[in-house]
CSV table of C-alpha atoms in Angstrom, one decimal:
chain,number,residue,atom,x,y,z
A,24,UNK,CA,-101.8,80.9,-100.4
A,25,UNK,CA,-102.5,80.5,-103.8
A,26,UNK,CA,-103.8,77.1,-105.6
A,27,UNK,CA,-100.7,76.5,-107.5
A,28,UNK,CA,-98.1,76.6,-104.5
A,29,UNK,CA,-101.0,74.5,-102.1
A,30,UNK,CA,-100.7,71.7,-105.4
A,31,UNK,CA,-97.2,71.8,-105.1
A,32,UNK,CA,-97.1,71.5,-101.0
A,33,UNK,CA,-99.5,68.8,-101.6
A,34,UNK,CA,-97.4,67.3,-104.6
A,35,UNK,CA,-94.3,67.5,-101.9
A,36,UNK,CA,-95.9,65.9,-98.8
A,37,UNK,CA,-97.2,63.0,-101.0
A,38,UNK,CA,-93.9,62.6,-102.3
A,39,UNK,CA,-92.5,62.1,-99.2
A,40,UNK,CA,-95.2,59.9,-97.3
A,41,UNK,CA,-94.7,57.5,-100.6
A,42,UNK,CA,-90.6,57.7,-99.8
A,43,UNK,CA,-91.6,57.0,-95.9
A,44,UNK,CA,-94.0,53.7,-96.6
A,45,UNK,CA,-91.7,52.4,-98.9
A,46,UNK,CA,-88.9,53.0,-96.7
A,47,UNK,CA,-91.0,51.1,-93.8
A,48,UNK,CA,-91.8,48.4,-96.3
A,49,UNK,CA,-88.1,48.0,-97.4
A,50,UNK,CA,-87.0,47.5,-93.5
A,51,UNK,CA,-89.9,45.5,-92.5
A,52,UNK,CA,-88.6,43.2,-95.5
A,53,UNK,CA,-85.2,43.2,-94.3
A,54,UNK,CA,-86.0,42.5,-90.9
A,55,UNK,CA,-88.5,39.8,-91.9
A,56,UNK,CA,-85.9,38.2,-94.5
A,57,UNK,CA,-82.6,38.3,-91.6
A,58,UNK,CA,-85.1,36.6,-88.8
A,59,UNK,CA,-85.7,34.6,-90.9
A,60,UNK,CA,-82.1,33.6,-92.1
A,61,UNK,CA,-81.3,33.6,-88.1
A,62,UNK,CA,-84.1,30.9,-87.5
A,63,UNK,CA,-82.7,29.1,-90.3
A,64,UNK,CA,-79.1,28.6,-88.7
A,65,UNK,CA,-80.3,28.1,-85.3
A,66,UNK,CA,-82.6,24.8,-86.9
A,67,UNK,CA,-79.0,23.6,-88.7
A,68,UNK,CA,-76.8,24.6,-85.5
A,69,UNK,CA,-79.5,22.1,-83.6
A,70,UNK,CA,-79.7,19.4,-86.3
A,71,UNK,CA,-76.0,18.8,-86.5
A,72,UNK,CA,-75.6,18.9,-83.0
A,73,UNK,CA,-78.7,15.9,-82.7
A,74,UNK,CA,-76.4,14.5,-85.8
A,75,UNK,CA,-73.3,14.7,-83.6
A,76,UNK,CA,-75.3,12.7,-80.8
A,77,UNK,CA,-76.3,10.2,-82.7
A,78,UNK,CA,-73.0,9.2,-84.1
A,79,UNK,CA,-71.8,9.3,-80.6
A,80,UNK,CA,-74.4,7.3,-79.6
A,81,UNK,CA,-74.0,4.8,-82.2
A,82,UNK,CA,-70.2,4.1,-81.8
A,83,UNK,CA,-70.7,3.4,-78.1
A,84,UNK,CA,-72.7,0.8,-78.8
A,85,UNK,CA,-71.0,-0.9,-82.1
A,86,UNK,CA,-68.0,-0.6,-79.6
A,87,UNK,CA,-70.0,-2.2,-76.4
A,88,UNK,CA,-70.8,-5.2,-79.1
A,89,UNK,CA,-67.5,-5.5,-80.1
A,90,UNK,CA,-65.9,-5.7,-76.9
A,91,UNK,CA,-68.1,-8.1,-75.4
A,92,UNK,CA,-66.8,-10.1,-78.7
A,93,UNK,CA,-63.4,-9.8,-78.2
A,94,UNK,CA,-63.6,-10.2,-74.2
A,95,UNK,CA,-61.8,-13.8,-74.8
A,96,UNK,CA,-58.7,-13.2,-77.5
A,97,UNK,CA,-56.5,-13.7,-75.0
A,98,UNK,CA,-53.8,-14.8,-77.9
A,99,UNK,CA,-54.0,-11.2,-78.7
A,100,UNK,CA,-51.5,-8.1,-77.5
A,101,UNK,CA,-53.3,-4.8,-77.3
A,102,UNK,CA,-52.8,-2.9,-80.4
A,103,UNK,CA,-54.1,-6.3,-82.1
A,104,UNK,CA,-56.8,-6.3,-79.9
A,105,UNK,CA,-57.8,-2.4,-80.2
A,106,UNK,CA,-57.4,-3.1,-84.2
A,107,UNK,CA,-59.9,-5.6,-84.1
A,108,UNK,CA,-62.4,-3.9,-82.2
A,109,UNK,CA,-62.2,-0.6,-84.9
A,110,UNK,CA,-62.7,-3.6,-87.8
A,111,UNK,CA,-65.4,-5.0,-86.3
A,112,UNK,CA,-67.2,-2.1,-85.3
A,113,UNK,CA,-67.2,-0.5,-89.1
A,114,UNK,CA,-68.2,-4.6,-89.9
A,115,UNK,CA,-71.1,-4.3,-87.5
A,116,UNK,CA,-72.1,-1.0,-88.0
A,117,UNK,CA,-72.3,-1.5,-92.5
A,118,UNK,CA,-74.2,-5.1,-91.3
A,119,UNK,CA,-77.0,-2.7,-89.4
A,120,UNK,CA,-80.0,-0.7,-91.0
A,121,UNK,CA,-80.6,2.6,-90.1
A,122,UNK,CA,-83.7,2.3,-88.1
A,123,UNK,CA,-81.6,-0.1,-85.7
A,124,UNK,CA,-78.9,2.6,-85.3
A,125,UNK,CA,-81.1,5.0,-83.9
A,126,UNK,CA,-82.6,5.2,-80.5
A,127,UNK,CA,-85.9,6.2,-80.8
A,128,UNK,CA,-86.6,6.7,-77.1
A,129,UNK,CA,-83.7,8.9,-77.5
A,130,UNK,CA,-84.2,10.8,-81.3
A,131,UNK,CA,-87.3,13.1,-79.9
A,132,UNK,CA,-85.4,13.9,-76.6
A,133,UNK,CA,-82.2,15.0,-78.1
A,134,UNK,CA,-84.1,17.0,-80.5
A,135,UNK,CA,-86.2,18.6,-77.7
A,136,UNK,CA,-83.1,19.5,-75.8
A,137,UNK,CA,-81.1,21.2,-78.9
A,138,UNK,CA,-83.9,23.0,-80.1
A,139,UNK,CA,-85.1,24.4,-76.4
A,140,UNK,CA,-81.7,25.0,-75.8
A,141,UNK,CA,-81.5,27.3,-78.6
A,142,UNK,CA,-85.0,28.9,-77.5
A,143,UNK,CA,-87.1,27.3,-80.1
A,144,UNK,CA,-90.1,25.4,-78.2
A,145,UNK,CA,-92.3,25.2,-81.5
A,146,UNK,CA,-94.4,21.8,-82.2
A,147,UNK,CA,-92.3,20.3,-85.4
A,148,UNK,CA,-92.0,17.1,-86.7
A,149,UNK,CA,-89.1,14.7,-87.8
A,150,UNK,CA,-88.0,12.1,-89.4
A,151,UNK,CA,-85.4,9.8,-90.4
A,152,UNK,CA,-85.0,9.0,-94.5
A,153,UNK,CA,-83.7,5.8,-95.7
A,154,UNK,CA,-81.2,6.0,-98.9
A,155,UNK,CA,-81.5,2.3,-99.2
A,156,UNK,CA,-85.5,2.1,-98.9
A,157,UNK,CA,-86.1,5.5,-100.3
A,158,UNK,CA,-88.7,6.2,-97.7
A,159,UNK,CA,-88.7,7.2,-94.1
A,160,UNK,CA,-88.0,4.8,-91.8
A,161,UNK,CA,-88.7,7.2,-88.8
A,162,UNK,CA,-91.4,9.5,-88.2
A,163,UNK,CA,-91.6,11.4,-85.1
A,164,UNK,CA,-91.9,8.7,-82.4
A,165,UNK,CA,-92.9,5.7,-84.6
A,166,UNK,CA,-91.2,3.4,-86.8
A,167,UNK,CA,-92.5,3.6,-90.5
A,168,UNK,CA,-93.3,0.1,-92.0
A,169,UNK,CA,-93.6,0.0,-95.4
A,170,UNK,CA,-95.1,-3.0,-97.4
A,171,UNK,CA,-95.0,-1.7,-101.2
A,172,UNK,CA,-92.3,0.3,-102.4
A,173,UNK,CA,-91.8,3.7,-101.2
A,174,UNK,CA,-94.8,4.8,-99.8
A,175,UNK,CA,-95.1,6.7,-96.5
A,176,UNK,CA,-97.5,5.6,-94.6
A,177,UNK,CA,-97.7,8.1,-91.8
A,178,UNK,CA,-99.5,10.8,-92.3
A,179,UNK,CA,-97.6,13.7,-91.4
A,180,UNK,CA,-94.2,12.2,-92.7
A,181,UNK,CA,-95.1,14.0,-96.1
A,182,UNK,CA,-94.7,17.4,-95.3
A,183,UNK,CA,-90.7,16.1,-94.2
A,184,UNK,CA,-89.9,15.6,-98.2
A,185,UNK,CA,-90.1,19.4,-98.3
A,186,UNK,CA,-88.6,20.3,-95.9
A,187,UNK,CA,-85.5,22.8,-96.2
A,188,UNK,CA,-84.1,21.6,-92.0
A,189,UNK,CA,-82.2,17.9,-93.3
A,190,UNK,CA,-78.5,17.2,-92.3
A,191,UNK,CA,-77.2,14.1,-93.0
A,192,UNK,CA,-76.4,11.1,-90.5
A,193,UNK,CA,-73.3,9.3,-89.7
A,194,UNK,CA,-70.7,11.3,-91.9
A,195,UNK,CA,-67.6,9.6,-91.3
A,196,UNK,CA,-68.5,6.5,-93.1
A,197,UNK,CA,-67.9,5.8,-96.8
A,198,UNK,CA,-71.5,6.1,-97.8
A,199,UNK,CA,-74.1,8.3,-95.2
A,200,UNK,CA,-76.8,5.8,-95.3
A,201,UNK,CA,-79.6,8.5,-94.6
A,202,UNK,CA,-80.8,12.2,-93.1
A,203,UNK,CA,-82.4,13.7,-90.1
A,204,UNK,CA,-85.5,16.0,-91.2
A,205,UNK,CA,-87.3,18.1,-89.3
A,206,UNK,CA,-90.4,20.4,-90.4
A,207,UNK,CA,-92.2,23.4,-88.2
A,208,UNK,CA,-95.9,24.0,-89.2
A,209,UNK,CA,-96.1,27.1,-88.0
A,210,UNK,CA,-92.8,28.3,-89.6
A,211,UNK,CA,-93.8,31.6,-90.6
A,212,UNK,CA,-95.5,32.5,-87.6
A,213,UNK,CA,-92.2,31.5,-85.9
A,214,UNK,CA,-90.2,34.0,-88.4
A,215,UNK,CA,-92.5,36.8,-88.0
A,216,UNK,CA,-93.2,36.3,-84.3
A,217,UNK,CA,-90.1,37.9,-83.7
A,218,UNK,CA,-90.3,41.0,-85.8
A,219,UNK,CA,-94.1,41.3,-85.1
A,220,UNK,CA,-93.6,44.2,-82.8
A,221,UNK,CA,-91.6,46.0,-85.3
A,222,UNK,CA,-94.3,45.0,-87.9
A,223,UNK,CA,-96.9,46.3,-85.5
A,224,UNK,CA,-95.3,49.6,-84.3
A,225,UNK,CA,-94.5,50.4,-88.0
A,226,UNK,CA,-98.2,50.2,-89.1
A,227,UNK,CA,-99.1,52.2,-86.2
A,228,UNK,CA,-97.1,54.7,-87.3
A,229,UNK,CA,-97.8,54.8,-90.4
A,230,UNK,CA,-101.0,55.0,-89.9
A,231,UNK,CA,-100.7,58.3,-87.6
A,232,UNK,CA,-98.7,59.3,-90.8
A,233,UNK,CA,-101.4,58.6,-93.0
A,234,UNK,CA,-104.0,60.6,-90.9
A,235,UNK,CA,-102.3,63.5,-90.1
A,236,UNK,CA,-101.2,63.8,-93.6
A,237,UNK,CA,-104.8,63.4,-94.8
A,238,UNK,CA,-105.8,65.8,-91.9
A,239,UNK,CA,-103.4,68.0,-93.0
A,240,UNK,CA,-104.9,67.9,-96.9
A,241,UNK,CA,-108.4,68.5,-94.9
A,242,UNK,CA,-107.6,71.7,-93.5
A,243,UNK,CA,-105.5,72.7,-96.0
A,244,UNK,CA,-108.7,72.6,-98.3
A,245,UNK,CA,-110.7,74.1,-95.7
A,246,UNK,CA,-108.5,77.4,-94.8
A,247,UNK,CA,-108.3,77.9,-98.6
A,248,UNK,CA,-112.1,77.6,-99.3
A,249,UNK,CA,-112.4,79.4,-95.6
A,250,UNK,CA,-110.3,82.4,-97.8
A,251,UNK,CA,-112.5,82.5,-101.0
A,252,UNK,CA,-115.6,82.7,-98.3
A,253,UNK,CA,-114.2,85.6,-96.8
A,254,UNK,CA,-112.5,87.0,-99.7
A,255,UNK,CA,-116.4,86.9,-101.0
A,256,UNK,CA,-118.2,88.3,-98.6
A,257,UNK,CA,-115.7,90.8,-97.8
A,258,UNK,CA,-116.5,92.1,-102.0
A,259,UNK,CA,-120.4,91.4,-101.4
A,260,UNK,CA,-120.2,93.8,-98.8
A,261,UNK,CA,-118.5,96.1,-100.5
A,262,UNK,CA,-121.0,95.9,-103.1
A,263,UNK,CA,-123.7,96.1,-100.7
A,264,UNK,CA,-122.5,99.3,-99.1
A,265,UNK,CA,-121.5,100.7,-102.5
A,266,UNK,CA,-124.7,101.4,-103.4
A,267,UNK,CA,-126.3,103.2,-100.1
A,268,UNK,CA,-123.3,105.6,-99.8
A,269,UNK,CA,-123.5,106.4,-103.1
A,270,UNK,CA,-126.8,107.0,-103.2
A,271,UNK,CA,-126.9,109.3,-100.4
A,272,UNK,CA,-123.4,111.1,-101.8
A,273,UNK,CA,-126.0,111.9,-104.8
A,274,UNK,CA,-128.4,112.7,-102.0
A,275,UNK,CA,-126.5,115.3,-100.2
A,276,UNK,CA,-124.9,116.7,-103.0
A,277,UNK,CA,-128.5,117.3,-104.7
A,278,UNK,CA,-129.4,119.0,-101.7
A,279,UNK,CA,-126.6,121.1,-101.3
A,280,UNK,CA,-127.8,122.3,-104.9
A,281,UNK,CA,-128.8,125.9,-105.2
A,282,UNK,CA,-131.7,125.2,-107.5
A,283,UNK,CA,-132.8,122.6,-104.9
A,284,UNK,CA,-131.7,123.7,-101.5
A,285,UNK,CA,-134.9,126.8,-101.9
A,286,UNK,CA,-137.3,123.5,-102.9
A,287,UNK,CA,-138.8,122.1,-99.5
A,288,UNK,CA,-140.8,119.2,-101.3
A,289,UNK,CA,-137.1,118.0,-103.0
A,290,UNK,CA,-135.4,118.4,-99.9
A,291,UNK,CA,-137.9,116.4,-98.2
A,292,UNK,CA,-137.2,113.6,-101.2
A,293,UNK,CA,-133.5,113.7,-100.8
A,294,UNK,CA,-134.0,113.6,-96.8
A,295,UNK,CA,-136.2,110.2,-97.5
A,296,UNK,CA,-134.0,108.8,-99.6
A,297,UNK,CA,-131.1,109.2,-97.4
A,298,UNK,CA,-133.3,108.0,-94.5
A,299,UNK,CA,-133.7,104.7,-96.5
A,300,UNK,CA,-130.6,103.9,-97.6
A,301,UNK,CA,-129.1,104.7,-93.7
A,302,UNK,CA,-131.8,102.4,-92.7
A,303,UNK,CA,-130.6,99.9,-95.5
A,304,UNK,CA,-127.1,100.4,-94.3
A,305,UNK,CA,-128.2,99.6,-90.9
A,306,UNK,CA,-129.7,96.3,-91.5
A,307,UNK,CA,-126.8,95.1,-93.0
A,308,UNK,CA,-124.4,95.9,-90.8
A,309,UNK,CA,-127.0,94.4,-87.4
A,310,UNK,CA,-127.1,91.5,-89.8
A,311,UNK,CA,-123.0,91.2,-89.3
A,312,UNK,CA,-123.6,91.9,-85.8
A,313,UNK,CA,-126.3,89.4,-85.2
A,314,UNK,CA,-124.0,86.7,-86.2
A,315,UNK,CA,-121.2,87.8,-84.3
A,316,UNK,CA,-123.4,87.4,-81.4
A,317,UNK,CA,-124.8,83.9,-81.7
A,318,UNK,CA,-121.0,82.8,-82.5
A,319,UNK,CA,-120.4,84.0,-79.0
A,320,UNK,CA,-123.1,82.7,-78.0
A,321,UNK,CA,-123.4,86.2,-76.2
A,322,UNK,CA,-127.5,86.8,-76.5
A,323,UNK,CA,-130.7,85.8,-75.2
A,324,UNK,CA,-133.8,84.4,-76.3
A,325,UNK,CA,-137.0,86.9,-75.2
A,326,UNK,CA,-139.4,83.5,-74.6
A,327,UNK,CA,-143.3,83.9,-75.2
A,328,UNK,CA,-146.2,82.7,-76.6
A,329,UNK,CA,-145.9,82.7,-80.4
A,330,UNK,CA,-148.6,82.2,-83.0
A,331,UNK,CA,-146.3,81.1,-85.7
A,332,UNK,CA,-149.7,81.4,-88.2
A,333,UNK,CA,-150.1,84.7,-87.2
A,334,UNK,CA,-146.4,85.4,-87.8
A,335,UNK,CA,-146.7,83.6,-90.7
A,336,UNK,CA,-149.1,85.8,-92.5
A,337,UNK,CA,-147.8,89.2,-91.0
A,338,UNK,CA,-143.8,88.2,-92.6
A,339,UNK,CA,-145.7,87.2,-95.6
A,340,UNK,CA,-147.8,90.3,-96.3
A,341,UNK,CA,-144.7,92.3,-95.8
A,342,UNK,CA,-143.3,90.5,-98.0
A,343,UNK,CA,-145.5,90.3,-101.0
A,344,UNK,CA,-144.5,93.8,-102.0
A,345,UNK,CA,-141.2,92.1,-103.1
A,346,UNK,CA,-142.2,89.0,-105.0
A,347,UNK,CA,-145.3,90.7,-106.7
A,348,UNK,CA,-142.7,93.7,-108.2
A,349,UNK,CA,-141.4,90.5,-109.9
A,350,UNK,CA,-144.7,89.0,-111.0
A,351,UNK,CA,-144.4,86.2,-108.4
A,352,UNK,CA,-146.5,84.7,-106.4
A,353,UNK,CA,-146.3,83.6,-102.4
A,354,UNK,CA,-149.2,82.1,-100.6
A,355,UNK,CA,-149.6,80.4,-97.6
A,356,UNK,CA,-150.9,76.8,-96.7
A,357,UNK,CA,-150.8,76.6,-92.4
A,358,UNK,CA,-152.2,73.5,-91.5
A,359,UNK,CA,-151.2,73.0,-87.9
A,360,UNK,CA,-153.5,72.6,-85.4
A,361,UNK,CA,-151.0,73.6,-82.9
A,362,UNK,CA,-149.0,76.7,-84.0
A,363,UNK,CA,-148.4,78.1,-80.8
A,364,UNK,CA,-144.9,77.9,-79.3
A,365,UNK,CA,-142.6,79.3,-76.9
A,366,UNK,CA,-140.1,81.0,-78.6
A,367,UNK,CA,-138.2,84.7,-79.6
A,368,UNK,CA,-140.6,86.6,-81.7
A,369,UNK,CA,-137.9,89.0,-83.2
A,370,UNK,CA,-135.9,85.8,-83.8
A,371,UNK,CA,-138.6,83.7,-85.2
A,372,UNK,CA,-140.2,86.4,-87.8
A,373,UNK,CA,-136.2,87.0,-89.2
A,374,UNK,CA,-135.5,83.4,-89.8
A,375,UNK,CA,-138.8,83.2,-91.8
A,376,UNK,CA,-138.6,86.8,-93.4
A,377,UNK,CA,-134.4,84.9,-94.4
A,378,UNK,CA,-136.0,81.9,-95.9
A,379,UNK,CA,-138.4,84.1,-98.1
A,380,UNK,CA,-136.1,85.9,-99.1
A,381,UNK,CA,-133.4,83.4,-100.3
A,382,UNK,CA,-136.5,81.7,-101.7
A,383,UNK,CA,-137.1,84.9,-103.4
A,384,UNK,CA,-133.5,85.4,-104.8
A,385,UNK,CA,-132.7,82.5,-106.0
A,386,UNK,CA,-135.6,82.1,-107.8
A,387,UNK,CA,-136.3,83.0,-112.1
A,388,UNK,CA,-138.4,84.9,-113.6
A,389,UNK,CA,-142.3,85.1,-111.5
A,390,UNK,CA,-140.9,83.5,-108.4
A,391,UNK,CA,-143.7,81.1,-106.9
A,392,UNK,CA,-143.0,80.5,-103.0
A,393,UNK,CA,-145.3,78.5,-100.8
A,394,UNK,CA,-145.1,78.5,-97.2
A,395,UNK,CA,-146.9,75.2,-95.5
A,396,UNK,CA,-147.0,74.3,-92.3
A,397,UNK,CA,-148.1,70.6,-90.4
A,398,UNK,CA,-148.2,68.8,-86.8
A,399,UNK,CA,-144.9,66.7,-86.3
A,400,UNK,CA,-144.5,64.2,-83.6
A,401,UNK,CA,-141.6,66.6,-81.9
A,402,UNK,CA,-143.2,70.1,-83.3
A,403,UNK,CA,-144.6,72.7,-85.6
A,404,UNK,CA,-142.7,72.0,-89.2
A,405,UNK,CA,-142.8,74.7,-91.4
A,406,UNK,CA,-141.8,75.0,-95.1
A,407,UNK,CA,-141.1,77.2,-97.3
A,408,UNK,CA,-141.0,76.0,-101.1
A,409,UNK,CA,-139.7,77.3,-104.2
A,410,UNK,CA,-139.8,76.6,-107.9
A,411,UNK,CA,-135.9,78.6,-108.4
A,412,UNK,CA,-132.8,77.2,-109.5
A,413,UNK,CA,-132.3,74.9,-106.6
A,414,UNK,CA,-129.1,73.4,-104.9
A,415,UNK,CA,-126.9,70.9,-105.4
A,416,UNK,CA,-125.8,67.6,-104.0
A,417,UNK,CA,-122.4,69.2,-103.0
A,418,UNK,CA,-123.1,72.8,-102.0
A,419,UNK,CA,-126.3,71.4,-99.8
A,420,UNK,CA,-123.0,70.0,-97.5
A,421,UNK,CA,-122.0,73.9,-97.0
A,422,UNK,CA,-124.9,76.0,-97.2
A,423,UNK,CA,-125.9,76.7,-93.4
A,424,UNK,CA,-121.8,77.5,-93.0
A,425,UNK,CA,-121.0,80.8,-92.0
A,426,UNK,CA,-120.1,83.2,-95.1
A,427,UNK,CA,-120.9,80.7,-97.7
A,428,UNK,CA,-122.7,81.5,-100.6
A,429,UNK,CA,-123.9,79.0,-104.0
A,430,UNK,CA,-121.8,79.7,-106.8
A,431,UNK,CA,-124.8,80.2,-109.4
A,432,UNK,CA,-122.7,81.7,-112.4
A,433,UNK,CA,-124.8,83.3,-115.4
A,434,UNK,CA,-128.3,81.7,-114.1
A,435,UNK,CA,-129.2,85.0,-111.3
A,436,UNK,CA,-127.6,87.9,-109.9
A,437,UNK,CA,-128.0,87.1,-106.6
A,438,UNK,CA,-126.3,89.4,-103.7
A,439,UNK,CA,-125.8,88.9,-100.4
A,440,UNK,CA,-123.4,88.2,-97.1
A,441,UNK,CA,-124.1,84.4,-97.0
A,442,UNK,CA,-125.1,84.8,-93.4
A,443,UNK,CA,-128.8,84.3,-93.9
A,444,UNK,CA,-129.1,80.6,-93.5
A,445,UNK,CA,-126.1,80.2,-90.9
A,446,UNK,CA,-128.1,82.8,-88.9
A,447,UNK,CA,-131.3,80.6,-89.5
A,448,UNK,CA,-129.4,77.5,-87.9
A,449,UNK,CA,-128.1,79.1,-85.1
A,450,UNK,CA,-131.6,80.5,-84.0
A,451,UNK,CA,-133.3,77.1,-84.2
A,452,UNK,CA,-130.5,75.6,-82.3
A,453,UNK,CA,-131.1,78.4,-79.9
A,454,UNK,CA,-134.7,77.1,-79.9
A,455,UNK,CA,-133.8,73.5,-79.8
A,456,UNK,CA,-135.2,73.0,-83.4
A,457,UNK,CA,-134.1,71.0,-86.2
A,458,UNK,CA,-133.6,73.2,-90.0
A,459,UNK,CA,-133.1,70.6,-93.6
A,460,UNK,CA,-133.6,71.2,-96.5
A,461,UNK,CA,-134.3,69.1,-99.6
A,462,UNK,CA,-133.6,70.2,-103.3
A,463,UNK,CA,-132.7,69.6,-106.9
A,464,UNK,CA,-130.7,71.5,-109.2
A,465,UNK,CA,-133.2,73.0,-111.7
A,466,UNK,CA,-136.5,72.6,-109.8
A,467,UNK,CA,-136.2,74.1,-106.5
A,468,UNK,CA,-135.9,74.1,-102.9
A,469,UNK,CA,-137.7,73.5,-100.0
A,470,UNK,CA,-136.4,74.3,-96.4
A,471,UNK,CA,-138.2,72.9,-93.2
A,472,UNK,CA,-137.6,74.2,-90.0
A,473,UNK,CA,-139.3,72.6,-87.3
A,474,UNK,CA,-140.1,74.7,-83.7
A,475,UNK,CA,-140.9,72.0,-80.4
A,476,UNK,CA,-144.4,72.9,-79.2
């Protein structure tokens, strides 16, 4: 899959996670806004109904008054006598304030019966407002006195001037003398309590969303940089077997010469050369294998006694050859006092002979590699420094992956499988050892492994 159609996939998924959010956002919304519209009638549906109550509650007793009052109009007939009755109730009821209209034993019950009838159990508060004194004259279950103008004197009666839940009281009269508010607290909890596990569920799922697209992104990535790996190492070892079978196709070809084929001493050349570059050819290809193995995990450690000092100086005499053909230099500072572990020889010496020669590689001109070892509270540490081009931040992350190998441009011509440090990590895993490394770009590298003793 190619970087412009992954950009577009990418481009396309975004797209659409965007379109899904604001979709969930939009519904949310709606949901939010009509719950909130359905409290909203269910708080009128109970005031009018407390309204209603009132004024029902209110005529029976202007009527009980004015029937005890007319009790002895004997010189009356009936119509006269119900006519009176209606004049002097409108008489008595204009004559009364409001606060004397309304029950106030009764105001909180008939409240608390419309709204839990309607399943709303919230704490709220009400109140009863006053055209004529401006001011409440109610407030919950107390009557409001006021002894300078307008000012409520209740402390919670405030919140009631802003209140959106008001109906007015007693209707059918020429002038409504005053309101019925009521005010919730905890309104929007009441509003969003409802669509809460909608809310919920939607951020849940949105979140999955969110992580499986980013997942997806992750791996996405990772299978494409998982290709250039390959795609690498597959051309590195091409180039690394391009060389040995060419050279021994020269080889063989040379011998097969007549002017050569009667020449023991070239034969013998030709034979040694061909010997090498099999054995080169060889290497590489146990290299492969090796790793193969450890990702199976199909191989076993041969334990013993191991002087890593002696091991030490044995990889790095065999080694010198390479880094002095280079005018470099690679000496050797051991300063454990307890280099002996139990561990895989063959193991041991190839993950050293691997760090001297990445040390070696990706160094200039006159490589200068050190190789230091020291007592650790857990084990032997040993290091192996370098003065080369060093690592950085970013490709430290990736460098004991399988197959990876530093991008390093113009700066060194460096060859190689990119299995030498992932084979380096497996052993001391194998071994139960630790491997870091510490570098910066420009001034070199330094790689500790550390062996339990």
């Amino acid at each position: 899959m190619n970087a412009k159609r992954i950009k577009w996939i990418i481009w396309l998924m975004s797209l659409a996670l965007i379109g899904i959010i604001c979709l969930q956002i939009y519904w949310i919304g709606w949901n939010i806004r009509l719950n909130e519209a359905q409290f909203d009638k269910t708080v009128f549906e109970a005031l009018n109904r407390v309204a209603d109550r009132l004024r029902t509650y209110d005529a029976a007793q202007v009527i009980d008054e004015v029937k005890v009052q007319t009790q002895d109009s004997s010189q009356f007939d009936q119509t006269d006598v119900a006519a009176l009755e209606i004049m002097k109730a409108n008489q008595l009821g204009n004559m009364k304030s409001l606060a004397e209209r309304i029950p106030l034993d009764l105001l909180q019950t008939y409240i608390e019966e419309e709204l839990s009838s309607r399943g709303i159990s919230s704490p709220n508060e009400y109140g009863i407002y006053s055209k004529s004194r401006e001011s409440y004259v109610i407030v919950n279950d107390h009557f409001v006195v006021e002894e300078s103008g307008p000012q409520i004197q209740y402390g919670g009666a405030p919140t009631l001037y802003n209140s959106p839940y008001r109906v007015s009281l007693f209707t059918g009269e020429t002038e409504t003398p005053g309101h019925l508010s009521l005010y919730f607290p905890n309104r929007a909890t009441l509003v969003l309590g409802s669509a809460l596990g909608t809310l919920l569920l939607s951020i849940l799922f949105t979140g999955i969303i969110l992580f499986c697209f980013w997942y997806t992104i992750q791996v996405i990535f990772r299978q494409k940089q998982l290709s250039e790996i390959k795609t690498d190492f597959i051309n590195n070892m091409t180039h690394e077997f391009k060389t040995p079978i060419a050279t021994i196709s020269l080889a063989a070809d040379s011998i097969s010469n007549p002017t050569i084929i009667n020449n023991p001493d070239k034969i013998r050349r030709f034979t040694e050369i061909i010997r090498q570059e099999n054995r080169r050819m060889n290497s590489q290809v146990e290299r492969v294998l090796q790793v193969a193995m450890i990702d199976k995990k199909d191989f076993e450690l041969r334990i013993s006694d191991v002087n890593l000092h002696e091991m030490i100086e044995q990889v790095a005499l065999n080694f010198s050859l390479q880094v002095e053909k280079r005018e470099g230099s690679l000496t050797t500072d051991l300063q454990s006092a307890r280099p002996i572990i139990q561990g895989d020889a063959t193991h041991i010496a190839s993950v050293i002979h691997n760090l001297l020669d990445n040390a070696n590689k990706y160094s200039l001109d006159k490589p200068e590699i050190k190789v230091l070892t020291r007592d650790t509270p857990i084990g032997v540490e040993i290091t192996v420094q370098d003065k080369g081009i060093g690592i950085n931040k970013e490709v430290r992350k990736h460098i004991f992956d399988k197959f990876y190998r530093a991008h390093t441009g113009n700066v060194h011509d460096v060859k190689g499988f990119g299995l030498g440090l992932s084979y380096v990590k497996a052993i001391l895993t194998a071994h139960n050892g630790l491997v870091d490394v510490k570098s910066e770009l420009g001034k070199g590298s330094a790689f500790s492994i550390t062996f339990p003793n």
